C-alpha positions as CSV (number, residue, x, y, z in Angstrom):
1,M,-0.3,-0.2,0.0
2,N,1.4,3.3,-0.3
3,T,2.3,5.3,2.7
4,I,-1.0,7.4,3.4
5,A,-4.1,5.0,1.6
6,Q,-5.5,7.4,-1.2
7,H,-7.7,8.0,-4.1
8,W,-7.7,6.1,-7.6
9,I,-9.0,8.9,-10.3
10,N,-9.2,8.8,-14.0
11,G,-6.0,6.3,-13.4
12,Q,-4.0,7.3,-11.4
13,W,-2.8,7.6,-7.6
14,T,-3.8,11.1,-5.6
15,G,-3.9,12.9,-2.9
16,S,-5.3,15.2,-0.6
17,D,-5.5,18.6,1.3
18,S,-6.1,16.8,4.5
19,V,-5.1,13.6,6.3
20,L,-6.6,11.5,8.6
21,E,-6.2,8.3,10.5
22,S,-8.4,4.6,10.2
23,I,-8.5,3.5,14.4
24,N,-8.9,0.3,15.0
25,P,-12.5,0.0,17.0
26,A,-11.8,-3.6,18.6
27,D,-8.5,-1.7,21.0
28,G,-8.4,2.1,19.7
29,T,-5.6,1.6,18.1
30,V,-4.5,3.3,14.9
31,V,-4.3,1.0,11.4
32,G,-3.1,3.5,9.2
33,S,-3.5,7.2,7.4
34,F,-5.6,8.0,4.5
35,Y,-6.0,11.2,2.6
36,D,-9.4,13.0,2.8
37,G,-11.4,13.5,0.3
38,G,-14.5,15.8,-0.5
39,E,-16.1,17.9,-3.9
40,A,-12.4,18.1,-5.4
41,E,-12.4,14.4,-5.9
42,A,-15.9,13.8,-6.5
43,S,-15.5,16.5,-9.2
44,A,-12.7,15.5,-10.9
45,A,-14.2,11.7,-11.6
46,V,-16.6,12.7,-12.5
47,D,-15.5,15.1,-15.1
48,A,-13.4,11.4,-15.8
49,A,-16.4,9.6,-16.0
50,A,-17.9,11.5,-18.3
51,A,-15.1,11.7,-20.6
52,A,-14.2,8.3,-20.7
53,F,-18.1,7.3,-21.5
54,E,-17.6,9.8,-24.8
55,T,-14.3,9.2,-25.7
56,T,-13.8,5.4,-24.9
57,E,-15.2,2.2,-26.2
58,W,-16.1,0.8,-23.0
59,S,-20.2,2.0,-23.6
60,R,-20.2,0.9,-27.0
61,N,-18.1,-2.4,-25.8
62,P,-20.1,-5.3,-23.8
63,S,-16.9,-8.3,-24.6
64,L,-14.4,-5.9,-23.5
65,R,-16.5,-5.1,-20.4
66,A,-17.4,-9.3,-19.9
67,T,-13.9,-10.0,-19.5
68,A,-12.4,-7.0,-17.4
69,L,-15.3,-8.1,-14.9
70,S,-13.9,-11.2,-15.1
71,R,-10.2,-10.3,-14.0
72,L,-12.0,-8.0,-12.0
73,A,-12.5,-11.3,-10.3
74,D,-9.9,-13.3,-10.4
75,N,-7.7,-9.8,-9.4
76,L,-10.0,-9.6,-6.0
77,E,-9.7,-13.4,-5.5
78,A,-6.0,-13.7,-5.6
79,R,-6.3,-10.7,-2.6
80,V,-9.4,-12.2,-0.4
81,P,-7.3,-12.6,2.8
82,E,-5.1,-9.5,2.7
83,V,-8.5,-7.5,1.8
84,A,-10.6,-9.6,4.6
85,A,-7.8,-8.7,7.8
86,M,-8.0,-5.0,6.4
87,L,-11.5,-4.7,6.5
88,S,-11.4,-6.9,9.6
89,R,-9.0,-4.4,11.3
90,E,-11.0,-1.1,10.0
91,N,-14.9,-1.8,11.0
92,G,-14.7,-4.5,13.4
93,K,-16.2,-7.8,11.9
94,L,-14.9,-11.3,12.3
95,L,-12.3,-12.0,9.9
96,G,-14.6,-15.0,9.0
97,E,-17.4,-12.3,8.0
98,T,-14.6,-10.7,6.1
99,T,-14.0,-12.8,4.0
100,W,-17.0,-14.5,3.6
101,E,-18.1,-11.0,2.2
102,V,-15.1,-10.4,0.1
103,S,-15.7,-14.0,-1.3
104,G,-18.6,-13.3,-2.1
105,A,-17.8,-10.4,-4.2
106,V,-16.1,-12.1,-6.5
107,G,-19.4,-14.0,-6.9
108,W,-20.8,-11.9,-7.9
109,L,-18.6,-9.9,-9.9
110,R,-18.6,-13.3,-12.1
111,Y,-22.6,-12.7,-12.2
112,A,-22.2,-9.2,-13.4
113,A,-19.2,-10.8,-16.3
114,A,-22.3,-12.6,-17.2
115,S,-24.5,-10.5,-17.3
116,A,-22.5,-7.9,-20.1
117,R,-23.1,-10.4,-22.8
118,T,-26.4,-12.0,-21.7
119,Q,-28.5,-8.8,-20.5
120,N,-27.2,-6.4,-23.7
121,A,-29.9,-7.7,-26.6
122,G,-34.1,-5.8,-27.2
123,R,-36.5,-6.5,-29.0
124,A,-37.7,-6.7,-32.7
125,A,-41.3,-6.8,-34.3
126,E,-42.9,-5.5,-37.3
127,T,-45.1,-2.9,-35.7
128,A,-47.0,-2.4,-39.1
129,P,-46.8,-2.8,-42.8
130,G,-42.7,-1.7,-43.7
131,Q,-42.2,0.0,-40.0
132,Y,-40.1,-1.7,-38.5
133,T,-39.3,-1.6,-34.3
134,H,-36.6,-3.1,-32.7
135,S,-35.4,-1.5,-28.5
136,V,-31.9,-2.0,-27.1
137,P,-30.6,-1.0,-23.9
138,E,-28.1,1.4,-23.6
139,P,-25.8,2.3,-20.4
140,L,-27.8,5.6,-18.5
141,G,-23.6,7.3,-18.3
142,V,-22.6,7.9,-15.4
143,A,-23.2,6.0,-12.0
144,G,-22.4,7.5,-8.6
145,I,-22.3,4.8,-6.1
146,I,-21.4,6.2,-2.5
147,S,-21.2,2.9,0.0
148,P,-21.6,2.1,4.0
149,W,-19.0,1.2,5.8
150,N,-20.1,-2.1,7.3
151,S,-20.0,-4.5,4.3
152,P,-18.2,-2.1,1.7
153,V,-16.5,-4.4,-0.9
154,M,-19.8,-6.2,-1.2
155,L,-22.2,-3.5,-1.0
156,T,-19.4,-1.6,-4.3
157,V,-19.5,-4.9,-5.7
158,R,-23.1,-5.1,-6.3
159,A,-23.9,-1.9,-7.5
160,L,-20.6,-1.6,-9.2
161,G,-21.0,-4.9,-11.1
162,P,-23.6,-4.1,-13.0
163,A,-23.1,-0.4,-13.9
164,L,-19.7,-1.6,-15.7
165,A,-22.0,-4.7,-17.4
166,A,-24.4,-2.3,-18.6
167,G,-21.5,-0.1,-20.2
168,C,-21.6,3.1,-17.5
169,T,-18.5,4.9,-16.4
170,V,-18.6,5.3,-12.5
171,V,-17.5,6.9,-9.7
172,V,-17.5,5.7,-6.4
173,K,-17.8,7.3,-2.6
174,L,-16.9,5.0,0.0
175,P,-16.5,5.6,3.6
176,A,-13.6,6.8,6.0
177,Q,-13.9,4.8,7.8
178,T,-12.7,1.5,6.0
179,A,-10.2,4.1,3.9
180,L,-7.3,1.3,4.0
181,T,-9.3,-1.3,2.7
182,N,-10.9,1.0,0.0
183,E,-7.3,1.9,-1.2
184,L,-7.0,-2.3,-1.4
185,F,-10.1,-2.8,-3.5
186,A,-9.1,0.2,-6.1
187,Q,-5.5,-1.2,-6.1
188,V,-7.7,-4.1,-7.8
189,L,-9.4,-1.9,-10.2
190,A,-6.3,-0.4,-11.3
191,S,-5.2,-4.1,-11.9
192,V,-7.4,-4.7,-14.7
193,T,-6.3,-3.3,-17.6
194,E,-8.9,-3.5,-19.7
195,I,-10.4,-0.8,-17.8
196,P,-10.1,2.7,-19.6
197,A,-8.9,5.7,-17.1
198,G,-11.1,7.3,-15.8
199,V,-13.9,4.9,-16.4
200,V,-13.8,3.7,-12.5
201,S,-13.2,6.3,-10.0
202,V,-12.3,5.7,-6.0
203,F,-12.4,8.4,-3.5
204,T,-12.8,8.5,0.5
205,E,-14.9,10.7,2.2
206,S,-15.5,11.2,5.9
207,G,-17.4,14.8,5.6
208,N,-20.2,15.6,3.1
209,T,-19.8,17.7,0.0
210,G,-17.9,15.1,-2.0
211,A,-21.4,12.5,-2.2
212,P,-23.6,15.5,-2.4
213,F,-22.1,16.6,-5.2
214,L,-22.5,13.3,-6.4
215,V,-26.3,13.7,-5.9
216,S,-26.6,17.1,-7.5
217,S,-24.1,16.9,-10.4
218,D,-25.9,17.3,-13.7
219,K,-22.9,14.5,-15.4
220,V,-24.2,11.9,-12.9
221,D,-26.8,9.7,-14.4
222,V,-27.9,7.0,-12.2
223,I,-26.6,7.2,-7.9
224,N,-27.1,3.9,-5.8
225,Y,-26.8,4.5,-2.7
226,T,-27.2,1.7,0.3
227,G,-27.6,3.9,3.5
228,S,-29.6,5.4,6.6
229,T,-33.5,6.2,5.2
230,P,-33.1,9.9,6.4
231,V,-30.5,9.8,4.7
232,G,-31.3,8.2,1.6
233,R,-35.2,11.2,2.0
234,R,-32.2,13.9,1.5
235,I,-30.8,12.3,-1.6
236,A,-33.8,11.4,-2.9
237,A,-34.7,15.2,-2.6
238,A,-31.1,16.1,-3.8
239,A,-31.6,14.6,-6.9
240,S,-34.9,16.0,-8.2
241,T,-33.7,18.6,-9.5
242,T,-31.9,16.5,-12.1
243,L,-34.3,13.8,-12.3
244,K,-30.9,11.1,-12.5
245,R,-32.4,7.2,-11.8
246,L,-32.2,6.5,-8.1
247,G,-31.4,3.1,-6.4
248,L,-31.9,3.6,-2.6
249,E,-31.3,0.2,0.0
250,L,-32.1,2.0,3.5
251,G,-32.5,1.4,7.1
252,G,-34.3,-1.8,8.5
253,K,-36.5,-3.5,11.1
254,A,-36.6,-7.4,10.4
255,P,-38.9,-9.2,12.4
256,M,-38.6,-12.9,13.0
257,V,-41.4,-13.7,13.6
258,I,-42.2,-17.2,15.2
259,L,-45.4,-19.7,15.4
260,P,-46.3,-22.5,18.1
261,D,-45.0,-25.4,15.7
262,A,-41.4,-23.7,15.1
263,D,-38.6,-25.7,15.5
264,L,-36.4,-23.7,18.4
265,D,-33.6,-26.1,17.7
266,I,-33.5,-24.2,14.6
267,V,-35.4,-21.1,15.4
268,I,-32.6,-19.9,18.6
269,P,-29.6,-19.8,17.5
270,T,-30.9,-18.4,13.7
271,V,-32.3,-15.6,15.8
272,V,-28.9,-14.9,17.6
273,Q,-27.0,-15.2,14.1
274,S,-29.3,-13.0,13.1
275,L,-28.4,-10.2,15.5
276,V,-25.2,-10.7,15.7
277,L,-23.6,-10.8,12.0
278,M,-22.2,-7.5,11.5
279,N,-21.9,-7.2,14.8
280,G,-25.5,-5.5,14.6
281,Q,-24.7,-3.5,12.4
282,F,-26.9,-4.6,9.1
283,C,-29.9,-3.4,7.6
284,C,-31.7,-7.1,8.0
285,T,-30.2,-7.7,11.2
286,G,-33.6,-9.5,13.0
287,S,-34.1,-6.4,16.0
288,R,-37.7,-7.7,16.1
289,V,-38.4,-11.0,18.0
290,L,-42.0,-11.8,17.3
291,V,-43.3,-15.3,19.1
292,H,-46.7,-16.7,19.4
293,R,-48.1,-16.6,23.1
294,D,-48.2,-20.6,23.7
295,I,-44.7,-20.5,22.6
296,A,-43.6,-16.8,24.3
297,D,-42.2,-18.2,27.7
298,Q,-39.8,-21.0,26.1
299,V,-38.1,-18.8,23.4
300,R,-37.8,-16.1,26.1
301,T,-36.1,-18.2,28.4
302,R,-33.5,-20.4,25.7
303,L,-33.4,-16.9,23.9
304,T,-32.2,-15.1,26.9
305,N,-29.8,-18.0,28.0
306,A,-28.3,-17.9,24.2
307,L,-27.9,-14.4,24.2
308,A,-26.4,-13.9,27.4
309,Q,-23.9,-16.5,26.2
310,V,-22.1,-15.0,23.3
311,R,-18.8,-14.5,23.3
312,L,-17.3,-10.9,22.2
313,G,-13.6,-10.5,20.9
314,S,-11.7,-9.0,18.2
315,G,-11.6,-10.1,14.8
316,D,-8.7,-12.2,14.9
317,D,-10.8,-14.3,18.0
318,K,-11.9,-17.1,16.3
319,D,-14.4,-17.9,19.4
320,A,-15.6,-14.9,19.2
321,Q,-19.7,-14.1,17.9
322,L,-19.4,-10.7,18.2
323,G,-16.8,-8.0,17.5
324,P,-17.4,-4.2,18.7
325,L,-19.3,-1.7,16.9
326,I,-18.1,0.6,14.6
327,D,-16.5,3.6,17.0
328,R,-16.9,4.0,20.7
329,A,-20.2,7.2,20.1
330,S,-22.2,4.4,18.5
331,A,-21.8,2.0,21.4
332,Q,-23.3,5.4,23.5
333,R,-26.0,5.9,21.0
334,V,-27.1,2.3,21.2
335,D,-27.2,2.2,25.0
336,A,-29.2,5.3,25.7
337,I,-31.6,3.5,23.3
338,V,-31.3,0.6,25.2
339,E,-31.6,3.1,28.7
340,E,-34.4,5.0,27.4
341,A,-35.9,1.9,26.8
342,T,-36.4,0.3,30.4
343,S,-38.6,3.1,30.9
344,Y,-41.0,1.5,28.8
345,G,-40.0,-2.1,28.5
346,T,-38.8,-5.1,30.0
347,V,-35.5,-6.0,30.5
348,L,-35.1,-9.6,30.1
349,L,-30.9,-9.0,29.5
350,R,-29.4,-5.2,29.7
351,G,-25.8,-5.5,27.8
352,G,-23.7,-2.1,27.6
353,A,-20.5,-1.0,26.6
354,V,-17.7,-3.5,27.4
355,T,-15.9,-1.1,30.3
356,D,-13.3,-3.5,31.9
357,G,-10.9,-5.8,31.4
358,P,-9.2,-6.6,28.1
359,L,-11.4,-5.4,25.5
360,A,-12.1,-2.1,27.6
361,A,-10.2,0.0,25.0
362,G,-12.5,-1.1,21.7
363,A,-16.2,0.3,21.0
364,F,-17.5,-3.9,22.2
365,Y,-21.6,-3.8,23.7
366,R,-23.3,-6.7,24.6
367,P,-26.2,-7.8,23.8
368,S,-30.0,-6.8,25.1
369,L,-33.2,-8.5,25.1
370,I,-36.3,-5.9,25.3
371,E,-39.9,-7.2,25.6
372,V,-42.4,-4.4,24.7
373,D,-46.0,-5.1,24.3
374,R,-46.2,-1.5,22.3
375,T,-45.4,-0.7,18.6
376,D,-44.6,2.8,18.6
377,V,-42.0,3.2,20.3
378,R,-38.4,4.2,19.7
379,I,-36.9,0.8,20.1
380,V,-39.3,-0.4,17.3
381,Q,-39.3,2.2,15.4
382,E,-35.9,2.9,14.9
383,E,-33.1,1.3,13.5
384,V,-30.5,1.0,16.5
385,F,-27.4,-0.5,14.0
386,G,-26.4,-2.5,17.2
387,P,-27.0,-5.5,18.7
388,V,-30.5,-5.8,20.7
389,Q,-33.6,-7.2,20.1
390,T,-36.9,-6.6,20.4
391,F,-39.3,-9.0,22.5
392,E,-43.1,-9.2,20.9
393,I,-45.8,-11.2,21.8
394,F,-48.7,-12.2,19.2
395,D,-52.1,-13.5,19.4
396,D,-52.8,-15.4,15.7
397,E,-51.6,-14.4,12.5
398,D,-53.3,-11.1,11.7
399,D,-51.9,-9.9,14.7
400,A,-48.3,-11.2,13.3
401,V,-48.9,-9.4,10.4
402,T,-50.1,-6.5,11.6
403,K,-47.2,-5.8,14.3
404,A,-44.9,-7.7,11.6
405,N,-45.5,-4.5,9.2
406,A,-46.3,-2.3,12.1
407,T,-42.6,0.1,10.9
408,I,-41.8,2.6,8.0
409,Y,-39.5,0.2,7.1
410,G,-39.4,-3.1,4.5
411,L,-36.5,-4.5,3.5
412,A,-36.8,-8.7,5.1
413,A,-37.9,-10.3,7.3
414,S,-38.3,-14.2,8.5
415,V,-41.1,-16.8,9.1
416,F,-40.7,-19.5,11.8
417,S,-43.1,-22.8,10.8
418,S,-43.0,-26.3,10.7
419,D,-46.1,-25.7,8.4
420,S,-44.9,-24.2,5.1
421,M,-47.8,-23.4,3.1
422,K,-49.0,-21.5,6.7
423,A,-45.7,-19.7,6.3
424,R,-46.2,-18.8,2.8
425,R,-49.7,-17.2,3.9
426,I,-47.9,-15.1,6.6
427,A,-45.2,-14.6,3.9
428,R,-47.0,-12.9,1.1
429,R,-48.8,-10.4,3.8
430,I,-45.7,-9.3,4.7
431,R,-44.8,-6.1,3.3
432,T,-40.7,-7.1,2.6
433,G,-38.8,-7.4,-0.2
434,T,-37.5,-10.5,1.3
435,V,-39.0,-13.2,3.6
436,W,-36.6,-15.6,4.7
437,I,-38.7,-19.3,6.4
438,N,-37.4,-21.4,8.2
439,T,-33.7,-19.4,8.3
440,W,-32.6,-15.6,7.1
441,G,-29.8,-13.9,5.8
442,A,-29.4,-15.8,2.7
443,I,-28.6,-14.1,0.1
444,S,-27.5,-14.7,-3.8
445,E,-26.3,-13.4,-6.5
446,D,-28.8,-15.1,-8.6
447,F,-31.9,-13.2,-7.0
448,E,-33.0,-9.6,-6.8
449,E,-32.5,-7.6,-2.8
450,G,-34.3,-4.2,-2.4
451,G,-36.8,-3.0,-0.2
452,V,-40.5,-1.5,-0.2
453,K,-41.4,1.9,2.0
454,G,-39.5,3.8,3.9
455,S,-36.7,0.8,3.2
456,G,-36.2,2.5,-0.6
457,Y,-36.6,1.4,-3.8
458,G,-34.4,-1.1,-7.1
459,Y,-32.8,-3.9,-7.2
460,L,-29.4,-5.0,-7.2
461,C,-28.1,-8.6,-7.7
462,G,-30.2,-11.4,-9.9
463,P,-31.0,-10.3,-13.7
464,R,-32.8,-7.0,-13.1
465,A,-29.8,-5.8,-11.6
466,I,-28.2,-4.2,-14.6
467,E,-31.6,-2.9,-15.8
468,E,-31.1,-0.4,-12.8
469,F,-28.5,1.1,-15.1
470,Q,-29.6,1.3,-18.5
471,A,-31.8,3.1,-20.5
472,L,-34.4,1.6,-23.3
473,K,-33.9,3.8,-26.4
474,V,-36.9,2.5,-29.6
475,Y,-35.3,2.6,-33.5
476,V,-38.5,3.0,-35.8
477,E,-37.7,2.4,-39.6
478,Q,-39.9,2.4,-42.5
479,D,-40.3,1.0,-45.8
480,H,-41.6,3.5,-47.7
481,T,-42.1,1.4,-50.6
482,Q,-44.2,-0.7,-48.2
483,S,-48.2,0.9,-47.3
484,T,-48.5,1.5,-43.0
485,H,-52.7,1.3,-43.9
């Protein structure tokens, strides 16, 4: 790596006036230094992307795009251990999770490579005598991708792959919390000689000037953002002035609906995993446990005991189940929400920040479980983004569905039952983009991801992902030797 992590803009490594430090949330130590970008870097990257779209063959050569994406997958695969280790140090996730993330991104790039060759055809028909009409999907132009720190590699690739496959040129804004990982990923991009300069630029930003520039620029044709719902609303408002295409995957408050006939030997470890994965900092975190009254006592006891036994540790601790939050400020924010909930809920397990022992220097937070009988309270209605679950009881299917749908969010949910038809019936009524049945967190590059309601709109992964970065052009040709009547 460079001594100070740099941006990759228009085929060149560049710095900035400001230099900051990347901090390991597990122990507060400095991982390294990075140049902190902003509007200047965003502007330079957009200009480069706009020029590359017009002057290179990238947008018109699907074979080149497929080859480049395949090479990108190969080169990332070769560096999975290195990128995963750095990501674990910077954002605190367990090494097994970061390895899964980076390895999974390789598969998504391979899917995108195939899409470049297979999803570039339109339709054709003789729509009237002598009148021939055909449609062709074309790249929208310059795409801006704004990625979060909780899974920066996978969530970037999830949009970058289809954007490049479509023929767009791309500017990626990555978060400061994973700055050194960002540079490693940019190095992989830079190693793919088939990608012309300017087609992909990557910059890191801790502030809030570069990303807004991407959203408001009339040179940027499509924005993909993954992050919070409040920020998503601001992006939608700001983008309205240019009427650019938007893809927004926003917050979640995933309900875990447990029916009386569910196999609790499957349910309990799955619900625990849904809370601790990514240290509870995941838009699909199983933050709401909805349990039928007939089994509430069993689930309450078993889940409380299981969460109390969760082992905390740094990313390289092979026995750890839960790493630190991204920083101490997040631990304080989460704890304030939990403390407020104790005034209206029943504390089943009061976790909290680790303040003594070998983990005290980090941003560790023990799991909390709060039983509530209202859906209009903050801990139910807001995305906590930490290892905190609510325990809620329902009486029948209608009650379960009503409570599951009681928030603004609609990203994901789970239903647990030994009766598959019953589970599907309930799943059909839950308003989310994804419903898992007797499992949680299963994702694939072959099928779409997206939310409804306050969780955003647009699709990533699957065959519809590339369409988020394409426009359809219709050509009509008339043979005047034939009548059109």
